[in-house]
Amino acid sequence: MPDMDELKDAKQYYNDMPQKTEGFFLKGSNALDWGMKNRLARIFNPESGRTVMLAIDHGYFQGPTTGLERIDVNILPIVPYADTLMLTRGILRSIVPPATTKPIVLRVSGGTSILKELSNEEIAVDIEESIRLNVCAMAVQVFIGGEYERQSIINMTKMVDIGTRYGIPTLAVTAVGKDMARDARYFRLATRICAELGAHYIKTYYVEKDFETVCASCPVPIVMAGGKKIPELDALTMAYNAVQQGASGVDMGRNIFQSDSPIAMLQAVGAIVHNNEIPEKALDLYQTLKNQS
Ligand code: 5RP
């Protein structure tokens, strides 16, 4: 019997203590549903409000990228040091052990290769597949100013609609074509369009000038894309500047897995993102961890 009479006097209702109604820690996300928030809280650390995503989805349009030739050998050992793993369903199913507790951001747009026009993508994964794979977010490429701009935007809005039905957030990835200017003006435009049309968070490149205006004018969290491999100190400085100027973390690929010590690099980036470590100190950490390994 769960409610026996003689125990009633012992009940305590804390009448003088109003129940707390807490706001959600992530920018622009307070009005989302519980499942959506719960997934975002697995991607973004609720303590720091930030994330270190490891992007290894390059193969979906460019094949076996340097550093990703053998994901089982080169990437699985470094996964524990990232907060989140961004990849395709093919790699997830064939290589990542299902016992992993790492939050997954699944690449759901595709259909093009480096041999053709990249912006001509479609949605390439059913929502049922994202549910089956228990993902925390779905990533869609958006080509603002690209040849198939409209199609890529509609890909994203469709995923926002479908994902909202099941509580799965959509990450809009702002893609830059070869001939497009990479400046704050362009990224303000691209990120704002994605946010206005419902993306739950947005990945965009860092720009030296006025990046803080990109973050300020985007009403949902921004994560910084890594881009091509640059020296470790430069990559750490870029990550530092991005989070100090308003980004809620990073989604880096080549600057991690093409580094001499990906595990050390992930931890150095983590120190910057979660602990506001300065780039020079983070580089020291990188060198120390690299020498130990
Ligand atoms: C392509 C992507 C890739 O996942 C990712 O951005 C590549 O990562 P990096 O540039 O850091 O190697 O989203 O647009």
PDB file of C-alpha atoms and ligand atoms in Angstrom:
ATOM      1  CA  MET A   1       0.000   0.000   0.000  1.00  0.00           C
ATOM      2  CA  PRO A   2       1.768   3.206  -1.087  1.00  0.00           C
ATOM      3  CA  ASP A   3      -0.261   5.639   1.060  1.00  0.00           C
ATOM      4  CA  MET A   4      -0.887   4.167   4.499  1.00  0.00           C
ATOM      5  CA  ASP A   5      -2.835   6.352   6.936  1.00  0.00           C
ATOM      6  CA  GLU A   6      -0.240   6.380   9.705  1.00  0.00           C
ATOM      7  CA  LEU A   7       2.363   7.867   7.378  1.00  0.00           C
ATOM      8  CA  LYS A   8       0.225  10.858   6.338  1.00  0.00           C
ATOM      9  CA  ASP A   9       1.536  13.139   9.104  1.00  0.00           C
ATOM     10  CA  ALA A  10       5.037  12.695   7.787  1.00  0.00           C
ATOM     11  CA  LYS A  11       4.241  14.296   4.437  1.00  0.00           C
ATOM     12  CA  GLN A  12       5.981  17.557   3.665  1.00  0.00           C
ATOM     13  CA  TYR A  13       4.649  19.826   0.936  1.00  0.00           C
ATOM     14  CA  TYR A  14       7.071  22.733   1.436  1.00  0.00           C
ATOM     15  CA  ASN A  15       4.163  25.193   1.248  1.00  0.00           C
ATOM     16  CA  ASP A  16       6.514  28.119   1.791  1.00  0.00           C
ATOM     17  CA  MET A  17       8.752  27.114  -1.135  1.00  0.00           C
ATOM     18  CA  PRO A  18       7.460  28.017  -4.603  1.00  0.00           C
ATOM     19  CA  GLN A  19       8.342  25.496  -7.294  1.00  0.00           C
ATOM     20  CA  LYS A  20      11.206  26.809  -9.419  1.00  0.00           C
ATOM     21  CA  THR A  21      10.516  27.529 -13.074  1.00  0.00           C
ATOM     22  CA  GLU A  22      13.921  27.802 -14.636  1.00  0.00           C
ATOM     23  CA  GLY A  23      14.702  29.346 -17.985  1.00  0.00           C
ATOM     24  CA  PHE A  24      16.672  27.251 -20.472  1.00  0.00           C
ATOM     25  CA  PHE A  25      20.368  28.090 -20.608  1.00  0.00           C
ATOM     26  CA  LEU A  26      20.692  28.296 -24.382  1.00  0.00           C
ATOM     27  CA  LYS A  27      20.204  31.497 -26.349  1.00  0.00           C
ATOM     28  CA  GLY A  28      16.821  31.765 -28.073  1.00  0.00           C
ATOM     29  CA  SER A  29      15.772  28.249 -27.059  1.00  0.00           C
ATOM     30  CA  ASN A  30      13.481  28.831 -24.099  1.00  0.00           C
ATOM     31  CA  ALA A  31      10.237  28.360 -26.023  1.00  0.00           C
ATOM     32  CA  LEU A  32      11.217  24.944 -27.378  1.00  0.00           C
ATOM     33  CA  ASP A  33       9.633  21.708 -26.261  1.00  0.00           C
ATOM     34  CA  TRP A  34      11.134  19.463 -23.561  1.00  0.00           C
ATOM     35  CA  GLY A  35      12.573  16.844 -25.909  1.00  0.00           C
ATOM     36  CA  MET A  36      14.155  19.470 -28.114  1.00  0.00           C
ATOM     37  CA  LYS A  37      15.738  21.172 -25.090  1.00  0.00           C
ATOM     38  CA  ASN A  38      16.905  17.876 -23.689  1.00  0.00           C
ATOM     39  CA  ARG A  39      18.679  17.032 -26.946  1.00  0.00           C
ATOM     40  CA  LEU A  40      20.263  20.481 -27.116  1.00  0.00           C
ATOM     41  CA  ALA A  41      21.393  20.083 -23.503  1.00  0.00           C
ATOM     42  CA  ARG A  42      23.267  16.956 -24.551  1.00  0.00           C
ATOM     43  CA  ILE A  43      25.013  18.831 -27.382  1.00  0.00           C
ATOM     44  CA  PHE A  44      25.739  22.015 -25.396  1.00  0.00           C
ATOM     45  CA  ASN A  45      27.209  21.617 -21.927  1.00  0.00           C
ATOM     46  CA  PRO A  46      24.676  23.220 -19.545  1.00  0.00           C
ATOM     47  CA  GLU A  47      27.516  24.399 -17.282  1.00  0.00           C
ATOM     48  CA  SER A  48      29.431  26.390 -19.894  1.00  0.00           C
ATOM     49  CA  GLY A  49      26.581  26.775 -22.379  1.00  0.00           C
ATOM     50  CA  ARG A  50      29.005  25.698 -25.112  1.00  0.00           C
ATOM     51  CA  THR A  51      30.022  22.684 -27.170  1.00  0.00           C
ATOM     52  CA  VAL A  52      33.018  21.164 -28.915  1.00  0.00           C
ATOM     53  CA  MET A  53      31.566  19.277 -31.872  1.00  0.00           C
ATOM     54  CA  LEU A  54      33.840  17.007 -33.872  1.00  0.00           C
ATOM     55  CA  ALA A  55      32.850  17.092 -37.575  1.00  0.00           C
ATOM     56  CA  ILE A  56      33.779  13.960 -39.535  1.00  0.00           C
ATOM     57  CA  ASP A  57      31.081  14.061 -42.219  1.00  0.00           C
ATOM     58  CA  HIS A  58      33.349  15.287 -45.047  1.00  0.00           C
ATOM     59  CA  GLY A  59      33.117  11.988 -46.912  1.00  0.00           C
ATOM     60  CA  TYR A  60      29.492  12.607 -47.857  1.00  0.00           C
ATOM     61  CA  PHE A  61      30.618  14.872 -50.700  1.00  0.00           C
ATOM     62  CA  GLN A  62      34.406  14.477 -50.929  1.00  0.00           C
ATOM     63  CA  GLY A  63      35.153  10.827 -50.169  1.00  0.00           C
ATOM     64  CA  PRO A  64      38.000   9.670 -47.913  1.00  0.00           C
ATOM     65  CA  THR A  65      39.377  13.016 -46.750  1.00  0.00           C
ATOM     66  CA  THR A  66      42.916  13.093 -45.301  1.00  0.00           C
ATOM     67  CA  GLY A  67      42.625  11.926 -41.696  1.00  0.00           C
ATOM     68  CA  LEU A  68      39.314  10.183 -42.289  1.00  0.00           C
ATOM     69  CA  GLU A  69      40.561   7.296 -44.439  1.00  0.00           C
ATOM     70  CA  ARG A  70      40.053   4.849 -41.557  1.00  0.00           C
ATOM     71  CA  ILE A  71      37.571   6.237 -39.092  1.00  0.00           C
ATOM     72  CA  ASP A  72      37.775   3.079 -36.992  1.00  0.00           C
ATOM     73  CA  VAL A  73      41.529   3.540 -36.554  1.00  0.00           C
ATOM     74  CA  ASN A  74      41.951   7.321 -36.468  1.00  0.00           C
ATOM     75  CA  ILE A  75      38.708   8.755 -35.182  1.00  0.00           C
ATOM     76  CA  LEU A  76      37.114   6.335 -32.710  1.00  0.00           C
ATOM     77  CA  PRO A  77      39.958   6.804 -30.186  1.00  0.00           C
ATOM     78  CA  ILE A  78      39.487  10.584 -30.155  1.00  0.00           C
ATOM     79  CA  VAL A  79      35.673  10.604 -29.885  1.00  0.00           C
ATOM     80  CA  PRO A  80      35.666  10.524 -26.051  1.00  0.00           C
ATOM     81  CA  TYR A  81      37.393  13.930 -26.025  1.00  0.00           C
ATOM     82  CA  ALA A  82      34.653  15.670 -28.050  1.00  0.00           C
ATOM     83  CA  ASP A  83      31.279  16.758 -26.693  1.00  0.00           C
ATOM     84  CA  THR A  84      29.381  15.796 -29.838  1.00  0.00           C
ATOM     85  CA  LEU A  85      30.015  13.818 -33.004  1.00  0.00           C
ATOM     86  CA  MET A  86      28.776  15.102 -36.381  1.00  0.00           C
ATOM     87  CA  LEU A  87      28.705  12.443 -39.084  1.00  0.00           C
ATOM     88  CA  THR A  88      26.700  10.523 -41.681  1.00  0.00           C
ATOM     89  CA  ARG A  89      24.444   7.564 -41.032  1.00  0.00           C
ATOM     90  CA  GLY A  90      26.750   5.342 -43.109  1.00  0.00           C
ATOM     91  CA  ILE A  91      29.718   5.910 -40.822  1.00  0.00           C
ATOM     92  CA  LEU A  92      27.561   5.833 -37.702  1.00  0.00           C
ATOM     93  CA  ARG A  93      26.067   2.426 -38.523  1.00  0.00           C
ATOM     94  CA  SER A  94      29.159   0.811 -39.960  1.00  0.00           C
ATOM     95  CA  ILE A  95      31.816   2.011 -37.532  1.00  0.00           C
ATOM     96  CA  VAL A  96      30.583   3.756 -34.378  1.00  0.00           C
ATOM     97  CA  PRO A  97      29.717   1.278 -31.598  1.00  0.00           C
ATOM     98  CA  PRO A  98      26.040   1.645 -30.589  1.00  0.00           C
ATOM     99  CA  ALA A  99      27.162   1.550 -26.944  1.00  0.00           C
ATOM    100  CA  THR A 100      28.464   5.096 -27.367  1.00  0.00           C
ATOM    101  CA  THR A 101      26.777   7.727 -25.233  1.00  0.00           C
ATOM    102  CA  LYS A 102      28.176  10.575 -27.325  1.00  0.00           C
ATOM    103  CA  PRO A 103      25.417  12.841 -28.692  1.00  0.00           C
ATOM    104  CA  ILE A 104      25.131  12.462 -32.442  1.00  0.00           C
ATOM    105  CA  VAL A 105      24.465  15.239 -34.949  1.00  0.00           C
ATOM    106  CA  LEU A 106      23.457  13.502 -38.150  1.00  0.00           C
ATOM    107  CA  ARG A 107      24.180  14.897 -41.611  1.00  0.00           C
ATOM    108  CA  VAL A 108      20.808  14.640 -43.386  1.00  0.00           C
ATOM    109  CA  SER A 109      21.393  16.659 -46.567  1.00  0.00           C
ATOM    110  CA  GLY A 110      23.346  15.278 -49.498  1.00  0.00           C
ATOM    111  CA  GLY A 111      23.202  14.131 -53.091  1.00  0.00           C
ATOM    112  CA  THR A 112      26.136  16.021 -54.591  1.00  0.00           C
ATOM    113  CA  SER A 113      29.873  15.505 -54.917  1.00  0.00           C
ATOM    114  CA  ILE A 114      32.910  17.722 -55.415  1.00  0.00           C
ATOM    115  CA  LEU A 115      32.703  16.778 -59.102  1.00  0.00           C
ATOM    116  CA  LYS A 116      29.456  18.729 -59.570  1.00  0.00           C
ATOM    117  CA  GLU A 117      27.561  21.765 -58.241  1.00  0.00           C
ATOM    118  CA  LEU A 118      27.597  21.351 -54.457  1.00  0.00           C
ATOM    119  CA  SER A 119      24.524  23.429 -53.716  1.00  0.00           C
ATOM    120  CA  ASN A 120      22.247  21.003 -55.558  1.00  0.00           C
ATOM    121  CA  GLU A 121      21.485  19.018 -52.395  1.00  0.00           C
ATOM    122  CA  GLU A 122      18.301  17.303 -51.262  1.00  0.00           C
ATOM    123  CA  ILE A 123      17.233  15.816 -47.980  1.00  0.00           C
ATOM    124  CA  ALA A 124      18.970  12.439 -48.038  1.00  0.00           C
ATOM    125  CA  VAL A 125      17.807  10.849 -44.759  1.00  0.00           C
ATOM    126  CA  ASP A 126      14.244  10.107 -43.573  1.00  0.00           C
ATOM    127  CA  ILE A 127      13.147  11.422 -40.202  1.00  0.00           C
ATOM    128  CA  GLU A 128      12.436   7.819 -39.129  1.00  0.00           C
ATOM    129  CA  GLU A 129      16.124   7.102 -39.607  1.00  0.00           C
ATOM    130  CA  SER A 130      17.102   9.996 -37.315  1.00  0.00           C
ATOM    131  CA  ILE A 131      14.689   8.689 -34.701  1.00  0.00           C
ATOM    132  CA  ARG A 132      15.967   5.115 -35.076  1.00  0.00           C
ATOM    133  CA  LEU A 133      19.535   6.341 -34.694  1.00  0.00           C
ATOM    134  CA  ASN A 134      18.573   8.345 -31.601  1.00  0.00           C
ATOM    135  CA  VAL A 135      20.243  11.512 -32.852  1.00  0.00           C
ATOM    136  CA  CYS A 136      20.382  14.801 -30.963  1.00  0.00           C
ATOM    137  CA  ALA A 137      20.205  17.053 -34.056  1.00  0.00           C
ATOM    138  CA  MET A 138      20.058  16.913 -37.851  1.00  0.00           C
ATOM    139  CA  ALA A 139      22.465  18.970 -39.985  1.00  0.00           C
ATOM    140  CA  VAL A 140      21.419  20.539 -43.281  1.00  0.00           C
ATOM    141  CA  GLN A 141      23.654  22.534 -45.621  1.00  0.00           C
ATOM    142  CA  VAL A 142      22.264  25.947 -46.633  1.00  0.00           C
ATOM    143  CA  PHE A 143      23.790  27.727 -49.633  1.00  0.00           C
ATOM    144  CA  ILE A 144      22.764  31.379 -49.362  1.00  0.00           C
ATOM    145  CA  GLY A 145      23.668  33.013 -52.670  1.00  0.00           C
ATOM    146  CA  GLY A 146      24.441  29.629 -54.207  1.00  0.00           C
ATOM    147  CA  GLU A 147      23.008  28.311 -57.443  1.00  0.00           C
ATOM    148  CA  TYR A 148      20.443  26.151 -55.608  1.00  0.00           C
ATOM    149  CA  GLU A 149      19.865  28.614 -52.776  1.00  0.00           C
ATOM    150  CA  ARG A 150      16.082  28.169 -52.683  1.00  0.00           C
ATOM    151  CA  GLN A 151      16.238  24.370 -52.736  1.00  0.00           C
ATOM    152  CA  SER A 152      18.753  24.284 -49.903  1.00  0.00           C
ATOM    153  CA  ILE A 153      16.695  26.685 -47.793  1.00  0.00           C
ATOM    154  CA  ILE A 154      13.577  24.585 -48.333  1.00  0.00           C
ATOM    155  CA  ASN A 155      15.547  21.456 -47.389  1.00  0.00           C
ATOM    156  CA  MET A 156      16.256  23.161 -44.095  1.00  0.00           C
ATOM    157  CA  THR A 157      12.717  24.389 -43.425  1.00  0.00           C
ATOM    158  CA  LYS A 158      11.359  20.911 -44.168  1.00  0.00           C
ATOM    159  CA  MET A 159      13.706  19.393 -41.603  1.00  0.00           C
ATOM    160  CA  VAL A 160      12.739  22.074 -39.072  1.00  0.00           C
ATOM    161  CA  ASP A 161       9.059  21.187 -39.574  1.00  0.00           C
ATOM    162  CA  ILE A 162       9.557  17.438 -39.452  1.00  0.00           C
ATOM    163  CA  GLY A 163      12.098  17.583 -36.622  1.00  0.00           C
ATOM    164  CA  THR A 164       9.782  19.755 -34.547  1.00  0.00           C
ATOM    165  CA  ARG A 165       7.160  16.982 -34.671  1.00  0.00           C
ATOM    166  CA  TYR A 166       9.585  14.646 -32.941  1.00  0.00           C
ATOM    167  CA  GLY A 167      11.631  17.030 -30.821  1.00  0.00           C
ATOM    168  CA  ILE A 168      14.799  16.818 -32.913  1.00  0.00           C
ATOM    169  CA  PRO A 169      16.643  20.123 -33.497  1.00  0.00           C
ATOM    170  CA  THR A 170      17.964  21.206 -36.902  1.00  0.00           C
ATOM    171  CA  LEU A 171      21.488  22.567 -37.330  1.00  0.00           C
ATOM    172  CA  ALA A 172      21.770  24.848 -40.389  1.00  0.00           C
ATOM    173  CA  VAL A 173      25.263  24.747 -41.869  1.00  0.00           C
ATOM    174  CA  THR A 174      26.009  27.894 -43.855  1.00  0.00           C
ATOM    175  CA  ALA A 175      28.026  26.775 -46.858  1.00  0.00           C
ATOM    176  CA  VAL A 176      30.305  29.111 -48.740  1.00  0.00           C
ATOM    177  CA  GLY A 177      30.806  28.575 -52.467  1.00  0.00           C
ATOM    178  CA  LYS A 178      34.182  29.142 -54.124  1.00  0.00           C
ATOM    179  CA  ASP A 179      33.274  32.609 -55.405  1.00  0.00           C
ATOM    180  CA  MET A 180      31.402  33.949 -52.374  1.00  0.00           C
ATOM    181  CA  ALA A 181      32.754  36.668 -50.126  1.00  0.00           C
ATOM    182  CA  ARG A 182      33.461  35.427 -46.621  1.00  0.00           C
ATOM    183  CA  ASP A 183      32.742  38.518 -44.589  1.00  0.00           C
ATOM    184  CA  ALA A 184      30.563  39.518 -41.678  1.00  0.00           C
ATOM    185  CA  ARG A 185      27.964  41.043 -43.955  1.00  0.00           C
ATOM    186  CA  TYR A 186      27.490  37.747 -45.789  1.00  0.00           C
ATOM    187  CA  PHE A 187      27.403  35.679 -42.596  1.00  0.00           C
ATOM    188  CA  ARG A 188      24.926  38.054 -40.922  1.00  0.00           C
ATOM    189  CA  LEU A 189      22.685  37.513 -43.919  1.00  0.00           C
ATOM    190  CA  ALA A 190      23.135  33.741 -44.056  1.00  0.00           C
ATOM    191  CA  THR A 191      22.806  33.035 -40.331  1.00  0.00           C
ATOM    192  CA  ARG A 192      19.860  35.365 -39.884  1.00  0.00           C
ATOM    193  CA  ILE A 193      17.949  33.786 -42.773  1.00  0.00           C
ATOM    194  CA  CYS A 194      18.509  30.333 -41.286  1.00  0.00           C
ATOM    195  CA  ALA A 195      17.395  31.471 -37.830  1.00  0.00           C
ATOM    196  CA  GLU A 196      14.348  33.349 -39.101  1.00  0.00           C
ATOM    197  CA  LEU A 197      13.261  30.238 -40.968  1.00  0.00           C
ATOM    198  CA  GLY A 198      13.503  28.084 -37.861  1.00  0.00           C
ATOM    199  CA  ALA A 199      16.985  26.553 -37.529  1.00  0.00           C
ATOM    200  CA  HIS A 200      17.666  25.733 -33.888  1.00  0.00           C
ATOM    201  CA  TYR A 201      21.356  26.469 -34.116  1.00  0.00           C
ATOM    202  CA  ILE A 202      23.710  27.505 -36.873  1.00  0.00           C
ATOM    203  CA  LYS A 203      27.195  26.637 -37.978  1.00  0.00           C
ATOM    204  CA  THR A 204      29.147  29.384 -39.677  1.00  0.00           C
ATOM    205  CA  TYR A 205      32.719  30.403 -40.425  1.00  0.00           C
ATOM    206  CA  TYR A 206      34.740  32.807 -38.336  1.00  0.00           C
ATOM    207  CA  VAL A 207      35.666  36.153 -39.875  1.00  0.00           C
ATOM    208  CA  GLU A 208      38.343  38.448 -38.460  1.00  0.00           C
ATOM    209  CA  LYS A 209      36.281  41.587 -38.703  1.00  0.00           C
ATOM    210  CA  ASP A 210      32.934  42.072 -36.941  1.00  0.00           C
ATOM    211  CA  PHE A 211      32.258  38.417 -36.108  1.00  0.00           C
ATOM    212  CA  GLU A 212      30.527  39.637 -32.956  1.00  0.00           C
ATOM    213  CA  THR A 213      27.880  41.297 -35.143  1.00  0.00           C
ATOM    214  CA  VAL A 214      27.179  37.902 -36.770  1.00  0.00           C
ATOM    215  CA  CYS A 215      26.582  36.379 -33.323  1.00  0.00           C
ATOM    216  CA  ALA A 216      24.624  39.350 -32.002  1.00  0.00           C
ATOM    217  CA  SER A 217      22.219  39.485 -34.927  1.00  0.00           C
ATOM    218  CA  CYS A 218      21.549  35.739 -34.874  1.00  0.00           C
ATOM    219  CA  PRO A 219      18.851  34.920 -32.279  1.00  0.00           C
ATOM    220  CA  VAL A 220      19.938  31.285 -31.799  1.00  0.00           C
ATOM    221  CA  PRO A 221      23.333  29.764 -30.910  1.00  0.00           C
ATOM    222  CA  ILE A 222      26.168  29.845 -33.397  1.00  0.00           C
ATOM    223  CA  VAL A 223      28.943  27.248 -33.600  1.00  0.00           C
ATOM    224  CA  MET A 224      32.115  28.100 -35.448  1.00  0.00           C
ATOM    225  CA  ALA A 225      33.170  25.948 -38.411  1.00  0.00           C
ATOM    226  CA  GLY A 226      36.850  25.038 -38.542  1.00  0.00           C
ATOM    227  CA  GLY A 227      37.773  25.138 -42.212  1.00  0.00           C
ATOM    228  CA  LYS A 228      41.017  23.995 -43.778  1.00  0.00           C
ATOM    229  CA  LYS A 229      43.967  22.964 -41.624  1.00  0.00           C
ATOM    230  CA  ILE A 230      45.987  25.852 -40.220  1.00  0.00           C
ATOM    231  CA  PRO A 231      48.756  25.890 -37.561  1.00  0.00           C
ATOM    232  CA  GLU A 232      47.533  24.845 -34.117  1.00  0.00           C
ATOM    233  CA  LEU A 233      48.006  28.265 -32.511  1.00  0.00           C
ATOM    234  CA  ASP A 234      46.028  29.918 -35.310  1.00  0.00           C
ATOM    235  CA  ALA A 235      43.177  27.408 -34.967  1.00  0.00           C
ATOM    236  CA  LEU A 236      43.121  27.851 -31.186  1.00  0.00           C
ATOM    237  CA  THR A 237      43.155  31.632 -31.570  1.00  0.00           C
ATOM    238  CA  MET A 238      40.268  31.449 -34.032  1.00  0.00           C
ATOM    239  CA  ALA A 239      38.250  29.280 -31.607  1.00  0.00           C
ATOM    240  CA  TYR A 240      39.080  31.639 -28.740  1.00  0.00           C
ATOM    241  CA  ASN A 241      38.036  34.733 -30.669  1.00  0.00           C
ATOM    242  CA  ALA A 242      34.835  33.067 -31.833  1.00  0.00           C
ATOM    243  CA  VAL A 243      33.610  32.118 -28.355  1.00  0.00           C
ATOM    244  CA  GLN A 244      34.738  35.403 -26.833  1.00  0.00           C
ATOM    245  CA  GLN A 245      32.771  37.207 -29.533  1.00  0.00           C
ATOM    246  CA  GLY A 246      29.577  35.287 -28.892  1.00  0.00           C
ATOM    247  CA  ALA A 247      29.758  31.819 -30.450  1.00  0.00           C
ATOM    248  CA  SER A 248      28.363  28.978 -28.351  1.00  0.00           C
ATOM    249  CA  GLY A 249      31.147  26.638 -29.335  1.00  0.00           C
ATOM    250  CA  VAL A 250      32.834  25.090 -32.322  1.00  0.00           C
ATOM    251  CA  ASP A 251      32.219  22.366 -34.879  1.00  0.00           C
ATOM    252  CA  MET A 252      35.714  21.534 -36.107  1.00  0.00           C
ATOM    253  CA  GLY A 253      36.991  18.797 -38.366  1.00  0.00           C
ATOM    254  CA  ARG A 254      40.300  19.078 -40.207  1.00  0.00           C
ATOM    255  CA  ASN A 255      41.952  21.265 -37.575  1.00  0.00           C
ATOM    256  CA  ILE A 256      41.371  18.416 -35.148  1.00  0.00           C
ATOM    257  CA  PHE A 257      41.829  15.192 -37.070  1.00  0.00           C
ATOM    258  CA  GLN A 258      44.659  16.516 -39.310  1.00  0.00           C
ATOM    259  CA  SER A 259      46.567  17.789 -36.280  1.00  0.00           C
ATOM    260  CA  ASP A 260      49.707  15.896 -35.175  1.00  0.00           C
ATOM    261  CA  SER A 261      47.850  14.997 -31.996  1.00  0.00           C
ATOM    262  CA  PRO A 262      44.069  15.089 -32.413  1.00  0.00           C
ATOM    263  CA  ILE A 263      43.452  14.091 -28.790  1.00  0.00           C
ATOM    264  CA  ALA A 264      45.655  16.909 -27.504  1.00  0.00           C
ATOM    265  CA  MET A 265      44.053  19.363 -29.918  1.00  0.00           C
ATOM    266  CA  LEU A 266      40.523  18.426 -28.849  1.00  0.00           C
ATOM    267  CA  GLN A 267      41.445  18.980 -25.218  1.00  0.00           C
ATOM    268  CA  ALA A 268      43.113  22.302 -25.992  1.00  0.00           C
ATOM    269  CA  VAL A 269      40.032  23.468 -27.904  1.00  0.00           C
ATOM    270  CA  GLY A 270      37.885  22.231 -25.016  1.00  0.00           C
ATOM    271  CA  ALA A 271      39.882  24.363 -22.560  1.00  0.00           C
ATOM    272  CA  ILE A 272      39.227  27.413 -24.727  1.00  0.00           C
ATOM    273  CA  VAL A 273      35.553  26.687 -25.263  1.00  0.00           C
ATOM    274  CA  HIS A 274      34.548  25.585 -21.773  1.00  0.00           C
ATOM    275  CA  ASN A 275      37.110  27.333 -19.550  1.00  0.00           C
ATOM    276  CA  ASN A 276      37.877  30.496 -21.531  1.00  0.00           C
ATOM    277  CA  GLU A 277      41.557  29.513 -21.630  1.00  0.00           C
ATOM    278  CA  ILE A 278      43.700  31.930 -23.668  1.00  0.00           C
ATOM    279  CA  PRO A 279      45.212  30.575 -26.926  1.00  0.00           C
ATOM    280  CA  GLU A 280      48.850  30.599 -25.708  1.00  0.00           C
ATOM    281  CA  LYS A 281      47.952  28.587 -22.588  1.00  0.00           C
ATOM    282  CA  ALA A 282      45.831  26.224 -24.670  1.00  0.00           C
ATOM    283  CA  LEU A 283      48.814  25.728 -26.988  1.00  0.00           C
ATOM    284  CA  ASP A 284      50.976  24.877 -23.954  1.00  0.00           C
ATOM    285  CA  LEU A 285      48.360  22.318 -22.961  1.00  0.00           C
ATOM    286  CA  TYR A 286      48.371  20.942 -26.504  1.00  0.00           C
ATOM    287  CA  GLN A 287      52.181  20.591 -26.513  1.00  0.00           C
ATOM    288  CA  THR A 288      52.234  18.960 -23.081  1.00  0.00           C
ATOM    289  CA  LEU A 289      49.522  16.443 -23.947  1.00  0.00           C
ATOM    290  CA  LYS A 290      51.104  15.774 -27.329  1.00  0.00           C
ATOM    291  CA  ASN A 291      54.508  15.083 -25.735  1.00  0.00           C
ATOM    292  CA  GLN A 292      52.907  12.749 -23.195  1.00  0.00           C
ATOM    293  CA  SER A 293      51.206  10.638 -25.802  1.00  0.00           C
TER     294      SER A 293
HETATM  295  C1  5RP B   1      30.844  20.980 -44.561  1.00  0.00           C
HETATM  296  C2  5RP B   1      30.662  20.609 -43.162  1.00  0.00           C
HETATM  297  C3  5RP B   1      31.653  19.737 -42.550  1.00  0.00           C
HETATM  298  O1  5RP B   1      31.089  18.957 -41.580  1.00  0.00           O
HETATM  299  C4  5RP B   1      32.621  20.478 -41.747  1.00  0.00           C
HETATM  300  O2  5RP B   1      32.337  21.821 -41.665  1.00  0.00           O
HETATM  301  C5  5RP B   1      33.950  20.413 -42.147  1.00  0.00           C
HETATM  302  O3  5RP B   1      34.689  20.698 -41.018  1.00  0.00           O
HETATM  303  P1  5RP B   1      36.038  21.451 -41.150  1.00  0.00           P
HETATM  304  O4  5RP B   1      35.828  22.548 -42.165  1.00  0.00           O
HETATM  305  O5  5RP B   1      36.337  21.990 -39.787  1.00  0.00           O
HETATM  306  O6  5RP B   1      37.044  20.452 -41.594  1.00  0.00           O
HETATM  307  O7  5RP B   1      29.761  20.993 -42.506  1.00  0.00           O
HETATM  308  O8  5RP B   1      30.255  22.192 -44.788  1.00  0.00           O
END
